[in-house]
Amino acid sequence: MKAFVLTALLLSGQVLATNDGLIELTEVPQGAEININNQSFVSLEENNTTLVKGLKLQSPATGEVYTVTGEIIVEHLTIINANTFASDNNLILSYVRGNRAIYRHADAQTDLTTLNAYLRAQAGVLSTQIGLQLEGLESE
């Protein structure tokens, strides 16, 4: 009887292991909730809600970990010169293509939430996003 039960358990374990419908359990992050780019994240650094370069965040929906890059991606009208926009707003221009540009502030500890809101309010700005890097994903 024990051999029958043991065989049944082993076979059911094998069926479960090959089932594509398995659910991966992830630990729910504990920390301050932060909303960035219309997505919710949880700070992995205690109750730190100040968005600065290097802050680690986790998506409660997927469990993926992101790092705040310190960059702000700005889409502006094509008549806006990215170099002039950078110097007028005390920013460093990292990249520009068409009407999109990536800027960063010289001070890595600048609160990016405040800077993002300030840039979004500038004339000619269509949209802004705070830069996030997915952990484990190599950038070019």
Tab-separated table of C-alpha atoms in Angstrom:
chain	number	residue	atom	x	y	z
A	1	MET	CA	0.000	0.000	0.000
A	2	LYS	CA	2.857	2.390	0.869
A	3	ALA	CA	4.469	1.690	-2.501
A	4	PHE	CA	1.203	2.540	-4.285
A	5	VAL	CA	0.792	5.849	-2.407
A	6	LEU	CA	4.444	6.774	-2.934
A	7	THR	CA	4.187	6.018	-6.673
A	8	ALA	CA	1.020	8.109	-6.942
A	9	LEU	CA	2.691	11.035	-5.171
A	10	LEU	CA	5.747	10.869	-7.420
A	11	LEU	CA	3.628	10.738	-10.572
A	12	SER	CA	1.449	13.648	-9.464
A	13	GLY	CA	4.583	15.654	-8.657
A	14	GLN	CA	5.922	14.985	-12.132
A	15	VAL	CA	2.636	16.099	-13.706
A	16	LEU	CA	2.681	19.314	-11.668
A	17	ALA	CA	6.311	19.974	-12.560
A	18	THR	CA	5.603	19.746	-16.297
A	19	ASN	CA	2.386	21.771	-16.132
A	20	ASP	CA	2.744	25.147	-17.875
A	21	GLY	CA	0.092	26.569	-15.565
A	22	LEU	CA	2.294	26.602	-12.464
A	23	ILE	CA	2.169	29.795	-10.462
A	24	GLU	CA	5.454	31.302	-9.369
A	25	LEU	CA	5.256	32.674	-5.861
A	26	THR	CA	6.907	36.023	-5.251
A	27	GLU	CA	7.331	37.881	-2.013
A	28	VAL	CA	5.193	40.989	-1.727
A	29	PRO	CA	7.513	43.991	-1.340
A	30	GLN	CA	7.287	45.929	1.915
A	31	GLY	CA	8.019	49.634	1.593
A	32	ALA	CA	6.681	53.011	0.615
A	33	GLU	CA	4.466	53.024	-2.475
A	34	ILE	CA	5.588	55.333	-5.268
A	35	ASN	CA	3.777	56.198	-8.499
A	36	ILE	CA	6.101	56.795	-11.464
A	37	ASN	CA	5.082	57.167	-15.102
A	38	ASN	CA	1.524	56.087	-14.202
A	39	GLN	CA	2.780	52.812	-12.675
A	40	SER	CA	2.930	51.782	-9.028
A	41	PHE	CA	6.195	50.703	-7.426
A	42	VAL	CA	7.401	49.998	-3.915
A	43	SER	CA	10.655	51.465	-2.623
A	44	LEU	CA	13.082	48.768	-1.498
A	45	GLU	CA	14.904	51.290	0.688
A	46	GLU	CA	12.800	51.467	3.864
A	47	ASN	CA	10.309	54.347	3.588
A	48	ASN	CA	12.336	56.366	1.086
A	49	THR	CA	9.955	58.046	-1.340
A	50	THR	CA	12.382	60.665	-2.668
A	51	LEU	CA	13.159	59.730	-6.250
A	52	VAL	CA	16.896	60.052	-6.682
A	53	LYS	CA	19.370	58.319	-8.949
A	54	GLY	CA	20.082	54.777	-7.750
A	55	LEU	CA	16.857	54.242	-5.783
A	56	LYS	CA	15.725	50.600	-6.037
A	57	LEU	CA	12.042	49.983	-6.768
A	58	GLN	CA	9.965	46.844	-7.181
A	59	SER	CA	6.798	46.334	-9.165
A	60	PRO	CA	4.184	44.777	-6.877
A	61	ALA	CA	2.448	43.335	-9.946
A	62	THR	CA	5.434	41.481	-11.437
A	63	GLY	CA	8.073	41.453	-8.703
A	64	GLU	CA	10.622	42.938	-11.113
A	65	VAL	CA	13.232	45.264	-9.609
A	66	TYR	CA	14.112	48.591	-11.220
A	67	THR	CA	16.742	51.247	-10.539
A	68	VAL	CA	16.017	54.952	-11.019
A	69	THR	CA	18.529	56.124	-13.658
A	70	GLY	CA	18.478	59.815	-12.799
A	71	GLU	CA	17.348	60.654	-16.315
A	72	ILE	CA	14.181	62.305	-17.532
A	73	ILE	CA	12.925	61.605	-21.028
A	74	VAL	CA	11.246	64.673	-22.504
A	75	GLU	CA	9.130	64.856	-25.632
A	76	HIS	CA	8.831	68.450	-26.791
A	77	LEU	CA	7.699	70.384	-29.822
A	78	THR	CA	10.083	70.103	-32.768
A	79	ILE	CA	10.781	73.845	-32.613
A	80	ILE	CA	12.457	73.392	-29.201
A	81	ASN	CA	16.250	73.142	-29.378
A	82	ALA	CA	17.384	70.417	-26.954
A	83	ASN	CA	20.720	72.113	-26.176
A	84	THR	CA	19.019	75.407	-25.358
A	85	PHE	CA	16.369	73.619	-23.291
A	86	ALA	CA	19.118	71.873	-21.320
A	87	SER	CA	21.058	75.054	-20.572
A	88	ASP	CA	17.891	77.032	-19.739
A	89	ASN	CA	16.884	74.380	-17.179
A	90	ASN	CA	20.337	73.606	-15.727
A	91	LEU	CA	20.361	70.107	-17.239
A	92	ILE	CA	22.864	67.915	-19.025
A	93	LEU	CA	21.721	66.664	-22.422
A	94	SER	CA	22.501	62.944	-22.727
A	95	TYR	CA	20.746	62.059	-25.973
A	96	VAL	CA	18.462	63.610	-28.564
A	97	ARG	CA	16.580	62.139	-31.495
A	98	GLY	CA	13.830	64.027	-33.262
A	99	ASN	CA	11.634	65.710	-30.684
A	100	ARG	CA	12.678	63.403	-27.811
A	101	ALA	CA	15.614	64.038	-25.552
A	102	ILE	CA	17.100	62.476	-22.447
A	103	TYR	CA	18.300	64.880	-19.780
A	104	ARG	CA	19.840	64.508	-16.365
A	105	HIS	CA	20.603	66.958	-13.603
A	106	ALA	CA	24.200	67.615	-12.539
A	107	ASP	CA	23.245	66.871	-8.916
A	108	ALA	CA	22.562	63.116	-8.659
A	109	GLN	CA	20.571	63.706	-5.451
A	110	THR	CA	18.012	65.976	-7.141
A	111	ASP	CA	14.420	64.955	-6.376
A	112	LEU	CA	13.299	63.690	-9.778
A	113	THR	CA	9.602	63.993	-8.905
A	114	THR	CA	10.008	67.745	-8.456
A	115	LEU	CA	12.238	68.089	-11.525
A	116	ASN	CA	9.813	66.027	-13.631
A	117	ALA	CA	6.854	68.224	-12.612
A	118	TYR	CA	8.895	71.378	-13.302
A	119	LEU	CA	9.911	70.190	-16.787
A	120	ARG	CA	6.392	69.014	-17.624
A	121	ALA	CA	5.139	72.562	-16.942
A	122	GLN	CA	7.623	74.141	-19.387
A	123	ALA	CA	6.283	75.666	-22.592
A	124	GLY	CA	6.592	73.303	-25.530
A	125	VAL	CA	6.892	70.117	-23.457
A	126	LEU	CA	4.459	67.418	-24.584
A	127	SER	CA	5.331	64.679	-22.078
A	128	THR	CA	7.965	63.527	-19.601
A	129	GLN	CA	9.012	60.220	-18.073
A	130	ILE	CA	11.414	59.331	-15.289
A	131	GLY	CA	14.068	56.865	-16.459
A	132	LEU	CA	14.017	53.362	-14.963
A	133	GLN	CA	16.425	50.497	-15.641
A	134	LEU	CA	15.163	46.938	-15.250
A	135	GLU	CA	17.601	44.965	-13.083
A	136	GLY	CA	19.490	42.326	-15.029
A	137	LEU	CA	18.789	43.978	-18.379
A	138	GLU	CA	21.932	45.191	-20.105
A	139	SER	CA	21.788	48.553	-21.845
A	140	GLU	CA	23.729	49.494	-24.942
